[in-house]
Amino acid sequence: MKNISRYKVDKTILIPIIIFALISIITLYGASSILPSYMGNLVEKQSLWYIGGFILAYIVMTIGNTHIYRLSWVLYILGIISLIGLFFFGVTINESTCWYEIKGIGTIQPSEFMKIILIITIASLISKFNGDFPNPSIREEFFFLIKILIIVFIPSILTFMQPDTGVVMIYLLITMIMLFISGIRYRWFAIIFGILGGFVLLVLGIYFISQDLFINIFGTSFFLRVDRLLDWSNQSGFQLEQSLSAIGSAGLLGHGWNVNPIYFPEAQTDFIFAVFASHFGFIGSVLLLGLITFFDIRLITMAVKTNKLVNKYMIAGVAGMLIYQQIQNIGMTFGLLPITGITLPFISYGGSSLLSYMIAMGLIFNTSNENMRYTN
């Protein structure tokens, strides 16, 4: 354990998170008139999740990154067990069994924590591999990649079966980004993308040739997911149309806080950016996007400057995860990207996602402290 009181928390990371918390709570309160009553007081719940998140970040800082990296396999096994347990004890919401229900607390989504566990595990493996093989042969890199793919494949299959395609995409993206900066030969990426591209073309070929055959092979659930992804370019659908109307009618300054002239589902999660844009207009949206961009650049800068490679890989995974979710979430509210159920980090309501992000922030605060100690 280490005494974190000797070190200052990086304010360029902490202050944006605090502002994100205020924006999230203000937006949720403003959206209360269009949220279902059975959800209860989301402002109070989100506030409690944020308090819990800061406590978790503090605990992570107390433990230290080195100890957490050493526990990566224990965390990975616990994460896999939690995903398997969903098939026996999970609750089903909107035809997906992705959550455990804890009385008095709410629901917990294990796949959100699995994202962070994968980042920790892969960062540890890459760091160890580079330490053991400073100049690896093609054979050594091949077996290392097989090991990484198996580690990612197991939670990907379990999460896909829930079903939750969006989180699986995040697993794969995290892996690709971390491997890309690991120093392995780039030819492997050409091979991986070639295999993935071939598989995607095969799936799409079956889909367009015979939808009945597609359903027989992959099942109805996967068919509906593919159908929804392919249908996004039509700019149709109740959610998208309402989101575009809310954003487009807001003007420069918005309709005003707590004014919701247009209703759309999932305003607290998938479409919270549309709610914010409706309330605060173009100017408010630009300011929020500017804050998000500043935060992302700060993470990337820290990854570049850190001297400890395992931390560099970890930050790359976290930054890649956040940036992807930000682009995907905001893009789908404008109809630029398919609606996949990806939430906006730190802004959308959600206990599991928020707690997982704050665990990641604890790791990043530790890295920042290490950087400052090295500089001083």
mmCIF file of C-alpha atoms in Angstrom:
data_model
loop_
_atom_site.group_PDB
_atom_site.id
_atom_site.type_symbol
_atom_site.label_atom_id
_atom_site.label_comp_id
_atom_site.label_asym_id
_atom_site.label_seq_id
_atom_site.Cartn_x
_atom_site.Cartn_y
_atom_site.Cartn_z
ATOM 1 C CA MET A 1 0.000 0.000 0.000
ATOM 2 C CA LYS A 2 1.138 3.556 -0.547
ATOM 3 C CA ASN A 3 0.351 6.861 1.062
ATOM 4 C CA ILE A 4 -1.457 8.813 -1.647
ATOM 5 C CA SER A 5 -1.743 11.890 0.546
ATOM 6 C CA ARG A 6 1.829 12.811 -0.454
ATOM 7 C CA TYR A 7 0.745 13.326 -4.050
ATOM 8 C CA LYS A 8 -1.658 15.703 -5.661
ATOM 9 C CA VAL A 9 -4.406 14.402 -7.928
ATOM 10 C CA ASP A 10 -3.975 15.655 -11.499
ATOM 11 C CA LYS A 11 -6.454 18.537 -11.689
ATOM 12 C CA THR A 12 -6.570 18.462 -15.499
ATOM 13 C CA ILE A 13 -8.249 15.074 -15.158
ATOM 14 C CA LEU A 14 -10.152 15.568 -11.913
ATOM 15 C CA ILE A 15 -11.833 18.883 -12.829
ATOM 16 C CA PRO A 16 -13.312 17.606 -16.135
ATOM 17 C CA ILE A 17 -14.686 14.549 -14.296
ATOM 18 C CA ILE A 18 -16.346 16.797 -11.716
ATOM 19 C CA ILE A 19 -17.830 18.913 -14.525
ATOM 20 C CA PHE A 20 -19.037 15.740 -16.270
ATOM 21 C CA ALA A 21 -20.734 14.745 -13.004
ATOM 22 C CA LEU A 22 -22.522 18.101 -12.765
ATOM 23 C CA ILE A 23 -23.574 17.936 -16.431
ATOM 24 C CA SER A 24 -24.873 14.393 -15.970
ATOM 25 C CA ILE A 25 -26.914 15.260 -12.885
ATOM 26 C CA ILE A 26 -28.267 18.511 -14.367
ATOM 27 C CA THR A 27 -29.248 16.799 -17.618
ATOM 28 C CA LEU A 28 -30.919 13.881 -15.840
ATOM 29 C CA TYR A 29 -32.899 16.295 -13.698
ATOM 30 C CA GLY A 30 -33.917 18.254 -16.762
ATOM 31 C CA ALA A 31 -35.047 15.055 -18.496
ATOM 32 C CA SER A 32 -37.148 13.873 -15.559
ATOM 33 C CA SER A 33 -40.423 14.898 -17.229
ATOM 34 C CA ILE A 34 -39.882 12.463 -20.127
ATOM 35 C CA LEU A 35 -38.487 9.576 -18.078
ATOM 36 C CA PRO A 36 -40.720 6.686 -16.945
ATOM 37 C CA SER A 37 -41.854 7.048 -13.339
ATOM 38 C CA TYR A 38 -40.828 3.478 -12.459
ATOM 39 C CA MET A 39 -37.163 4.448 -12.803
ATOM 40 C CA GLY A 40 -37.369 6.502 -9.639
ATOM 41 C CA ASN A 41 -35.115 9.438 -8.819
ATOM 42 C CA LEU A 42 -32.227 9.031 -11.258
ATOM 43 C CA VAL A 43 -30.575 12.238 -10.054
ATOM 44 C CA GLU A 44 -30.245 10.832 -6.563
ATOM 45 C CA LYS A 45 -29.090 7.457 -7.869
ATOM 46 C CA GLN A 46 -26.509 8.984 -10.224
ATOM 47 C CA SER A 47 -25.192 11.178 -7.411
ATOM 48 C CA LEU A 48 -24.730 8.109 -5.242
ATOM 49 C CA TRP A 49 -23.029 6.245 -8.089
ATOM 50 C CA TYR A 50 -20.614 9.154 -8.504
ATOM 51 C CA ILE A 51 -19.845 9.181 -4.779
ATOM 52 C CA GLY A 52 -19.244 5.439 -4.943
ATOM 53 C CA GLY A 53 -17.101 5.949 -8.034
ATOM 54 C CA PHE A 54 -14.815 8.475 -6.353
ATOM 55 C CA ILE A 55 -14.476 6.120 -3.387
ATOM 56 C CA LEU A 56 -13.498 3.299 -5.764
ATOM 57 C CA ALA A 57 -10.948 5.549 -7.496
ATOM 58 C CA TYR A 58 -9.466 6.379 -4.080
ATOM 59 C CA ILE A 59 -9.254 2.679 -3.191
ATOM 60 C CA VAL A 60 -7.485 1.956 -6.494
ATOM 61 C CA MET A 61 -5.018 4.757 -5.764
ATOM 62 C CA THR A 62 -4.415 3.318 -2.298
ATOM 63 C CA ILE A 63 -3.725 -0.173 -3.651
ATOM 64 C CA GLY A 64 -1.489 1.076 -6.457
ATOM 65 C CA ASN A 65 -1.214 0.024 -10.086
ATOM 66 C CA THR A 66 1.599 -2.460 -9.499
ATOM 67 C CA HIS A 67 -0.471 -4.577 -7.124
ATOM 68 C CA ILE A 68 -3.492 -4.411 -9.427
ATOM 69 C CA TYR A 69 -1.462 -5.579 -12.422
ATOM 70 C CA ARG A 70 -0.227 -8.517 -10.324
ATOM 71 C CA LEU A 71 -3.842 -9.440 -9.613
ATOM 72 C CA SER A 72 -4.843 -9.252 -13.276
ATOM 73 C CA TRP A 73 -5.433 -13.016 -13.635
ATOM 74 C CA VAL A 74 -7.503 -13.148 -10.449
ATOM 75 C CA LEU A 75 -9.603 -10.241 -11.738
ATOM 76 C CA TYR A 76 -9.934 -11.907 -15.156
ATOM 77 C CA ILE A 77 -11.189 -15.190 -13.666
ATOM 78 C CA LEU A 78 -13.660 -13.338 -11.433
ATOM 79 C CA GLY A 79 -14.871 -11.390 -14.474
ATOM 80 C CA ILE A 80 -15.438 -14.582 -16.478
ATOM 81 C CA ILE A 81 -17.287 -16.192 -13.566
ATOM 82 C CA SER A 82 -19.537 -13.127 -13.291
ATOM 83 C CA LEU A 83 -20.384 -13.350 -17.014
ATOM 84 C CA ILE A 84 -21.157 -17.073 -16.773
ATOM 85 C CA GLY A 85 -23.317 -16.473 -13.706
ATOM 86 C CA LEU A 86 -25.662 -14.291 -15.753
ATOM 87 C CA PHE A 87 -26.996 -17.399 -17.506
ATOM 88 C CA PHE A 88 -28.193 -18.696 -14.136
ATOM 89 C CA PHE A 89 -28.887 -15.653 -11.984
ATOM 90 C CA GLY A 90 -29.138 -12.715 -14.397
ATOM 91 C CA VAL A 91 -32.233 -10.591 -14.928
ATOM 92 C CA THR A 92 -33.616 -9.948 -18.412
ATOM 93 C CA ILE A 93 -34.311 -6.375 -19.527
ATOM 94 C CA ASN A 94 -35.337 -5.541 -23.104
ATOM 95 C CA GLU A 95 -34.627 -9.142 -24.173
ATOM 96 C CA SER A 96 -31.030 -8.992 -22.902
ATOM 97 C CA THR A 97 -29.725 -10.814 -19.828
ATOM 98 C CA CYS A 98 -26.815 -8.542 -18.956
ATOM 99 C CA TRP A 99 -27.458 -7.671 -15.311
ATOM 100 C CA TYR A 100 -27.565 -8.941 -11.758
ATOM 101 C CA GLU A 101 -30.250 -7.413 -9.585
ATOM 102 C CA ILE A 102 -29.157 -6.394 -6.102
ATOM 103 C CA LYS A 103 -32.011 -5.421 -3.820
ATOM 104 C CA GLY A 104 -31.724 -1.900 -2.474
ATOM 105 C CA ILE A 105 -28.976 -1.010 -4.946
ATOM 106 C CA GLY A 106 -30.235 -1.754 -8.435
ATOM 107 C CA THR A 107 -28.660 -3.684 -11.284
ATOM 108 C CA ILE A 108 -24.986 -4.439 -11.912
ATOM 109 C CA GLN A 109 -23.661 -5.179 -15.409
ATOM 110 C CA PRO A 110 -20.523 -7.379 -15.286
ATOM 111 C CA SER A 111 -19.500 -6.680 -18.897
ATOM 112 C CA GLU A 112 -18.827 -3.033 -17.984
ATOM 113 C CA PHE A 113 -16.231 -4.126 -15.443
ATOM 114 C CA MET A 114 -14.911 -6.745 -17.863
ATOM 115 C CA LYS A 115 -13.809 -3.919 -20.177
ATOM 116 C CA ILE A 116 -11.487 -2.573 -17.486
ATOM 117 C CA ILE A 117 -10.346 -6.057 -16.477
ATOM 118 C CA LEU A 118 -9.379 -6.788 -20.087
ATOM 119 C CA ILE A 119 -7.420 -3.547 -20.260
ATOM 120 C CA ILE A 120 -5.502 -4.446 -17.080
ATOM 121 C CA THR A 121 -4.894 -8.039 -18.204
ATOM 122 C CA ILE A 122 -3.790 -7.201 -21.743
ATOM 123 C CA ALA A 123 -1.541 -4.362 -20.526
ATOM 124 C CA SER A 124 0.156 -6.759 -18.107
ATOM 125 C CA LEU A 125 0.609 -9.437 -20.786
ATOM 126 C CA ILE A 126 2.031 -7.029 -23.367
ATOM 127 C CA SER A 127 4.433 -5.562 -20.825
ATOM 128 C CA LYS A 128 5.625 -9.015 -19.743
ATOM 129 C CA PHE A 129 5.987 -10.189 -23.348
ATOM 130 C CA ASN A 130 8.076 -7.158 -24.325
ATOM 131 C CA GLY A 131 10.221 -7.668 -21.231
ATOM 132 C CA ASP A 132 10.783 -11.376 -21.930
ATOM 133 C CA PHE A 133 11.277 -10.959 -25.685
ATOM 134 C CA PRO A 134 12.932 -7.602 -26.520
ATOM 135 C CA ASN A 135 13.341 -8.722 -30.156
ATOM 136 C CA PRO A 136 10.650 -11.353 -30.661
ATOM 137 C CA SER A 137 10.624 -13.678 -33.634
ATOM 138 C CA ILE A 138 7.563 -14.107 -35.835
ATOM 139 C CA ARG A 139 6.860 -17.435 -34.136
ATOM 140 C CA GLU A 140 6.999 -15.856 -30.661
ATOM 141 C CA GLU A 141 4.670 -13.056 -31.726
ATOM 142 C CA PHE A 142 2.273 -15.553 -33.287
ATOM 143 C CA PHE A 143 1.855 -17.574 -30.091
ATOM 144 C CA PHE A 144 1.551 -14.368 -28.072
ATOM 145 C CA LEU A 145 -1.264 -13.162 -30.340
ATOM 146 C CA ILE A 146 -3.035 -16.516 -30.046
ATOM 147 C CA LYS A 147 -2.875 -16.164 -26.259
ATOM 148 C CA ILE A 148 -4.327 -12.625 -26.404
ATOM 149 C CA LEU A 149 -7.090 -13.665 -28.817
ATOM 150 C CA ILE A 150 -8.136 -16.568 -26.555
ATOM 151 C CA ILE A 151 -8.256 -14.240 -23.551
ATOM 152 C CA VAL A 152 -10.470 -11.789 -25.467
ATOM 153 C CA PHE A 153 -12.530 -14.480 -27.204
ATOM 154 C CA ILE A 154 -13.884 -16.019 -23.999
ATOM 155 C CA PRO A 155 -15.586 -12.887 -22.579
ATOM 156 C CA SER A 156 -16.585 -11.824 -26.101
ATOM 157 C CA ILE A 157 -18.580 -15.009 -26.667
ATOM 158 C CA LEU A 158 -20.163 -14.851 -23.211
ATOM 159 C CA THR A 159 -21.130 -11.200 -23.715
ATOM 160 C CA PHE A 160 -22.384 -11.800 -27.255
ATOM 161 C CA MET A 161 -24.707 -14.510 -25.944
ATOM 162 C CA GLN A 162 -26.387 -12.128 -23.456
ATOM 163 C CA PRO A 163 -26.765 -10.561 -26.106
ATOM 164 C CA ASP A 164 -24.686 -7.346 -26.082
ATOM 165 C CA THR A 165 -22.956 -6.732 -29.400
ATOM 166 C CA GLY A 166 -21.937 -3.177 -28.510
ATOM 167 C CA VAL A 167 -19.732 -4.224 -25.604
ATOM 168 C CA VAL A 168 -18.151 -6.979 -27.712
ATOM 169 C CA MET A 169 -17.129 -4.314 -30.229
ATOM 170 C CA ILE A 170 -15.485 -2.402 -27.377
ATOM 171 C CA TYR A 171 -13.581 -5.516 -26.261
ATOM 172 C CA LEU A 172 -12.186 -5.955 -29.772
ATOM 173 C CA LEU A 173 -11.381 -2.264 -30.199
ATOM 174 C CA ILE A 174 -9.513 -2.132 -26.895
ATOM 175 C CA THR A 175 -7.473 -5.168 -27.934
ATOM 176 C CA MET A 176 -6.575 -3.771 -31.353
ATOM 177 C CA ILE A 177 -5.467 -0.398 -29.963
ATOM 178 C CA MET A 178 -3.318 -1.905 -27.233
ATOM 179 C CA LEU A 179 -1.705 -4.374 -29.638
ATOM 180 C CA PHE A 180 -1.089 -1.602 -32.175
ATOM 181 C CA ILE A 181 1.078 0.383 -29.757
ATOM 182 C CA SER A 182 2.739 -2.734 -28.318
ATOM 183 C CA GLY A 183 5.393 -2.802 -31.037
ATOM 184 C CA ILE A 184 4.433 -6.073 -32.728
ATOM 185 C CA ARG A 185 4.824 -6.357 -36.490
ATOM 186 C CA TYR A 186 2.121 -4.519 -38.405
ATOM 187 C CA ARG A 187 1.675 -7.437 -40.801
ATOM 188 C CA TRP A 188 -0.360 -9.162 -38.079
ATOM 189 C CA PHE A 189 -2.966 -6.423 -38.276
ATOM 190 C CA ALA A 190 -3.299 -6.935 -42.020
ATOM 191 C CA ILE A 191 -3.867 -10.647 -41.388
ATOM 192 C CA ILE A 192 -6.339 -10.059 -38.532
ATOM 193 C CA PHE A 193 -8.337 -7.449 -40.437
ATOM 194 C CA GLY A 194 -8.282 -9.682 -43.501
ATOM 195 C CA ILE A 195 -9.763 -12.584 -41.522
ATOM 196 C CA LEU A 196 -12.350 -10.322 -39.845
ATOM 197 C CA GLY A 197 -13.210 -8.720 -43.171
ATOM 198 C CA GLY A 198 -13.688 -12.121 -44.777
ATOM 199 C CA PHE A 199 -15.958 -13.220 -41.940
ATOM 200 C CA VAL A 200 -18.031 -10.038 -42.175
ATOM 201 C CA LEU A 201 -18.399 -10.443 -45.941
ATOM 202 C CA LEU A 202 -19.477 -14.062 -45.461
ATOM 203 C CA VAL A 203 -22.100 -13.078 -42.872
ATOM 204 C CA LEU A 204 -23.410 -10.226 -45.012
ATOM 205 C CA GLY A 205 -23.430 -12.446 -48.080
ATOM 206 C CA ILE A 206 -25.653 -14.990 -46.345
ATOM 207 C CA TYR A 207 -27.852 -12.162 -45.007
ATOM 208 C CA PHE A 208 -28.491 -10.680 -48.445
ATOM 209 C CA ILE A 209 -28.774 -14.007 -50.293
ATOM 210 C CA SER A 210 -31.209 -15.698 -47.924
ATOM 211 C CA GLN A 211 -32.472 -14.244 -44.668
ATOM 212 C CA ASP A 212 -34.130 -17.554 -43.804
ATOM 213 C CA LEU A 213 -30.789 -19.351 -44.148
ATOM 214 C CA PHE A 214 -29.161 -16.609 -42.063
ATOM 215 C CA ILE A 215 -31.679 -17.139 -39.245
ATOM 216 C CA ASN A 216 -31.204 -20.917 -39.404
ATOM 217 C CA ILE A 217 -27.415 -20.529 -39.043
ATOM 218 C CA PHE A 218 -27.053 -17.590 -36.653
ATOM 219 C CA GLY A 219 -30.454 -17.360 -34.965
ATOM 220 C CA THR A 220 -33.174 -14.724 -34.830
ATOM 221 C CA SER A 221 -31.459 -12.573 -32.205
ATOM 222 C CA PHE A 222 -28.319 -12.074 -34.310
ATOM 223 C CA PHE A 223 -30.473 -11.451 -37.402
ATOM 224 C CA LEU A 224 -32.301 -8.620 -35.634
ATOM 225 C CA ARG A 225 -29.017 -7.073 -34.520
ATOM 226 C CA VAL A 226 -27.560 -7.172 -38.028
ATOM 227 C CA ASP A 227 -30.828 -5.880 -39.476
ATOM 228 C CA ARG A 228 -30.793 -2.918 -37.085
ATOM 229 C CA LEU A 229 -27.171 -2.078 -37.915
ATOM 230 C CA LEU A 230 -27.816 -2.173 -41.644
ATOM 231 C CA ASP A 231 -30.985 -0.099 -41.369
ATOM 232 C CA TRP A 232 -29.409 2.939 -39.698
ATOM 233 C CA SER A 233 -28.511 4.637 -42.999
ATOM 234 C CA ASN A 234 -32.214 5.028 -43.823
ATOM 235 C CA GLN A 235 -32.399 7.791 -41.198
ATOM 236 C CA SER A 236 -35.592 6.185 -39.962
ATOM 237 C CA GLY A 237 -36.857 5.007 -36.614
ATOM 238 C CA PHE A 238 -38.771 6.719 -33.854
ATOM 239 C CA GLN A 239 -35.754 7.287 -31.578
ATOM 240 C CA LEU A 240 -33.607 8.805 -34.308
ATOM 241 C CA GLU A 241 -36.350 11.007 -35.695
ATOM 242 C CA GLN A 242 -37.188 12.379 -32.246
ATOM 243 C CA SER A 243 -33.503 12.890 -31.438
ATOM 244 C CA LEU A 244 -32.905 14.846 -34.644
ATOM 245 C CA SER A 245 -35.996 16.939 -33.981
ATOM 246 C CA ALA A 246 -34.884 17.732 -30.437
ATOM 247 C CA ILE A 247 -31.377 18.737 -31.498
ATOM 248 C CA GLY A 248 -32.412 20.542 -34.675
ATOM 249 C CA SER A 249 -35.089 22.651 -32.992
ATOM 250 C CA ALA A 250 -32.881 23.743 -30.079
ATOM 251 C CA GLY A 251 -31.169 26.602 -31.927
ATOM 252 C CA LEU A 252 -28.176 28.430 -30.456
ATOM 253 C CA LEU A 253 -29.248 28.489 -26.811
ATOM 254 C CA GLY A 254 -31.669 25.552 -26.615
ATOM 255 C CA HIS A 255 -35.228 25.231 -25.388
ATOM 256 C CA GLY A 256 -34.102 25.848 -21.808
ATOM 257 C CA TRP A 257 -33.249 23.612 -18.887
ATOM 258 C CA ASN A 258 -36.029 21.240 -17.868
ATOM 259 C CA VAL A 259 -37.972 22.038 -21.059
ATOM 260 C CA ASN A 260 -38.661 18.903 -23.109
ATOM 261 C CA PRO A 261 -40.952 19.613 -26.055
ATOM 262 C CA ILE A 262 -40.003 16.322 -27.737
ATOM 263 C CA TYR A 263 -40.117 12.835 -26.231
ATOM 264 C CA PHE A 264 -37.821 9.944 -27.100
ATOM 265 C CA PRO A 265 -37.001 6.664 -25.318
ATOM 266 C CA GLU A 266 -33.750 6.023 -23.452
ATOM 267 C CA ALA A 267 -33.225 9.732 -22.803
ATOM 268 C CA GLN A 268 -31.231 8.896 -19.658
ATOM 269 C CA THR A 269 -28.704 6.655 -21.418
ATOM 270 C CA ASP A 270 -28.371 6.254 -25.195
ATOM 271 C CA PHE A 271 -29.770 9.684 -26.089
ATOM 272 C CA ILE A 272 -28.639 11.838 -23.198
ATOM 273 C CA PHE A 273 -26.580 14.010 -25.560
ATOM 274 C CA ALA A 274 -29.779 14.819 -27.460
ATOM 275 C CA VAL A 275 -31.386 15.864 -24.157
ATOM 276 C CA PHE A 276 -28.425 18.098 -23.319
ATOM 277 C CA ALA A 277 -28.411 19.623 -26.819
ATOM 278 C CA SER A 278 -32.159 20.231 -26.604
ATOM 279 C CA HIS A 279 -31.750 22.069 -23.295
ATOM 280 C CA PHE A 280 -28.606 24.097 -24.031
ATOM 281 C CA GLY A 281 -28.530 24.339 -27.823
ATOM 282 C CA PHE A 282 -25.617 24.609 -30.201
ATOM 283 C CA ILE A 283 -23.430 26.684 -27.868
ATOM 284 C CA GLY A 284 -23.874 24.294 -24.947
ATOM 285 C CA SER A 285 -23.178 21.296 -27.185
ATOM 286 C CA VAL A 286 -19.973 22.855 -28.525
ATOM 287 C CA LEU A 287 -18.775 23.565 -24.972
ATOM 288 C CA LEU A 288 -19.480 19.960 -23.940
ATOM 289 C CA LEU A 289 -17.684 18.604 -27.009
ATOM 290 C CA GLY A 290 -14.762 20.901 -26.234
ATOM 291 C CA LEU A 291 -14.544 19.571 -22.682
ATOM 292 C CA ILE A 292 -14.683 15.971 -23.929
ATOM 293 C CA THR A 293 -11.934 16.705 -26.483
ATOM 294 C CA PHE A 294 -9.722 18.351 -23.853
ATOM 295 C CA PHE A 295 -10.162 15.350 -21.565
ATOM 296 C CA ASP A 296 -9.292 12.887 -24.329
ATOM 297 C CA ILE A 297 -6.217 14.851 -25.400
ATOM 298 C CA ARG A 298 -5.052 14.958 -21.785
ATOM 299 C CA LEU A 299 -5.254 11.157 -21.572
ATOM 300 C CA ILE A 300 -3.391 10.701 -24.852
ATOM 301 C CA THR A 301 -0.698 13.158 -23.741
ATOM 302 C CA MET A 302 -0.258 11.257 -20.491
ATOM 303 C CA ALA A 303 0.088 7.972 -22.380
ATOM 304 C CA VAL A 304 2.795 9.482 -24.580
ATOM 305 C CA LYS A 305 4.746 10.947 -21.654
ATOM 306 C CA THR A 306 4.578 8.053 -19.186
ATOM 307 C CA ASN A 307 7.820 6.112 -18.805
ATOM 308 C CA LYS A 308 6.283 2.859 -17.574
ATOM 309 C CA LEU A 309 5.166 0.815 -20.573
ATOM 310 C CA VAL A 310 2.448 -1.139 -18.774
ATOM 311 C CA ASN A 311 0.800 2.177 -17.835
ATOM 312 C CA LYS A 312 1.139 3.391 -21.415
ATOM 313 C CA TYR A 313 -0.737 0.334 -22.672
ATOM 314 C CA MET A 314 -3.375 0.730 -19.953
ATOM 315 C CA ILE A 315 -4.051 4.386 -20.765
ATOM 316 C CA ALA A 316 -4.202 3.587 -24.486
ATOM 317 C CA GLY A 317 -6.903 1.013 -23.790
ATOM 318 C CA VAL A 318 -8.897 3.375 -21.565
ATOM 319 C CA ALA A 319 -8.582 6.309 -23.985
ATOM 320 C CA GLY A 320 -9.539 4.133 -26.955
ATOM 321 C CA MET A 321 -12.580 2.818 -25.099
ATOM 322 C CA LEU A 322 -13.770 6.295 -24.086
ATOM 323 C CA ILE A 323 -13.185 7.922 -27.475
ATOM 324 C CA TYR A 324 -14.974 5.125 -29.310
ATOM 325 C CA GLN A 325 -17.975 5.357 -27.001
ATOM 326 C CA GLN A 326 -18.081 9.146 -27.282
ATOM 327 C CA ILE A 327 -17.994 9.072 -31.088
ATOM 328 C CA GLN A 328 -20.476 6.195 -31.304
ATOM 329 C CA ASN A 329 -22.960 7.670 -28.828
ATOM 330 C CA ILE A 330 -22.952 11.218 -30.157
ATOM 331 C CA GLY A 331 -22.824 10.027 -33.768
ATOM 332 C CA MET A 332 -25.903 7.849 -33.385
ATOM 333 C CA THR A 333 -27.954 10.748 -31.962
ATOM 334 C CA PHE A 334 -27.350 12.556 -35.285
ATOM 335 C CA GLY A 335 -27.938 9.458 -37.421
ATOM 336 C CA LEU A 336 -24.291 9.397 -38.500
ATOM 337 C CA LEU A 337 -23.722 5.984 -36.909
ATOM 338 C CA PRO A 338 -25.998 3.016 -36.153
ATOM 339 C CA ILE A 339 -27.882 2.909 -32.860
ATOM 340 C CA THR A 340 -26.044 0.280 -30.817
ATOM 341 C CA GLY A 341 -26.962 1.098 -27.221
ATOM 342 C CA ILE A 342 -23.533 2.557 -26.438
ATOM 343 C CA THR A 343 -23.742 5.151 -23.649
ATOM 344 C CA LEU A 344 -21.879 8.461 -23.310
ATOM 345 C CA PRO A 345 -19.106 7.993 -20.710
ATOM 346 C CA PHE A 346 -19.511 9.945 -17.453
ATOM 347 C CA ILE A 347 -22.717 11.601 -18.731
ATOM 348 C CA SER A 348 -25.256 8.820 -19.319
ATOM 349 C CA TYR A 349 -26.979 7.290 -16.328
ATOM 350 C CA GLY A 350 -25.594 3.944 -15.242
ATOM 351 C CA GLY A 351 -24.012 2.594 -12.103
ATOM 352 C CA SER A 352 -21.896 -0.202 -13.572
ATOM 353 C CA SER A 353 -20.447 1.874 -16.395
ATOM 354 C CA LEU A 354 -19.715 4.832 -14.127
ATOM 355 C CA LEU A 355 -18.044 2.688 -11.472
ATOM 356 C CA SER A 356 -15.921 0.982 -14.116
ATOM 357 C CA TYR A 357 -14.805 4.346 -15.542
ATOM 358 C CA MET A 358 -13.869 5.573 -12.073
ATOM 359 C CA ILE A 359 -11.782 2.448 -11.480
ATOM 360 C CA ALA A 360 -9.954 3.309 -14.698
ATOM 361 C CA MET A 361 -9.535 6.894 -13.507
ATOM 362 C CA GLY A 362 -7.951 5.599 -10.297
ATOM 363 C CA LEU A 363 -5.368 3.768 -12.420
ATOM 364 C CA ILE A 364 -4.786 6.919 -14.448
ATOM 365 C CA PHE A 365 -4.432 9.103 -11.331
ATOM 366 C CA ASN A 366 -1.741 6.686 -10.150
ATOM 367 C CA THR A 367 0.063 6.984 -13.477
ATOM 368 C CA SER A 368 -0.098 10.770 -13.290
ATOM 369 C CA ASN A 369 1.399 10.676 -9.781
ATOM 370 C CA GLU A 370 4.208 8.429 -10.989
ATOM 371 C CA ASN A 371 4.911 10.811 -13.878
ATOM 372 C CA MET A 372 5.070 13.792 -11.510
ATOM 373 C CA ARG A 373 7.407 11.958 -9.145
ATOM 374 C CA TYR A 374 9.667 11.009 -12.052
ATOM 375 C CA THR A 375 9.723 14.588 -13.327
ATOM 376 C CA ASN A 376 10.452 16.018 -9.886
#
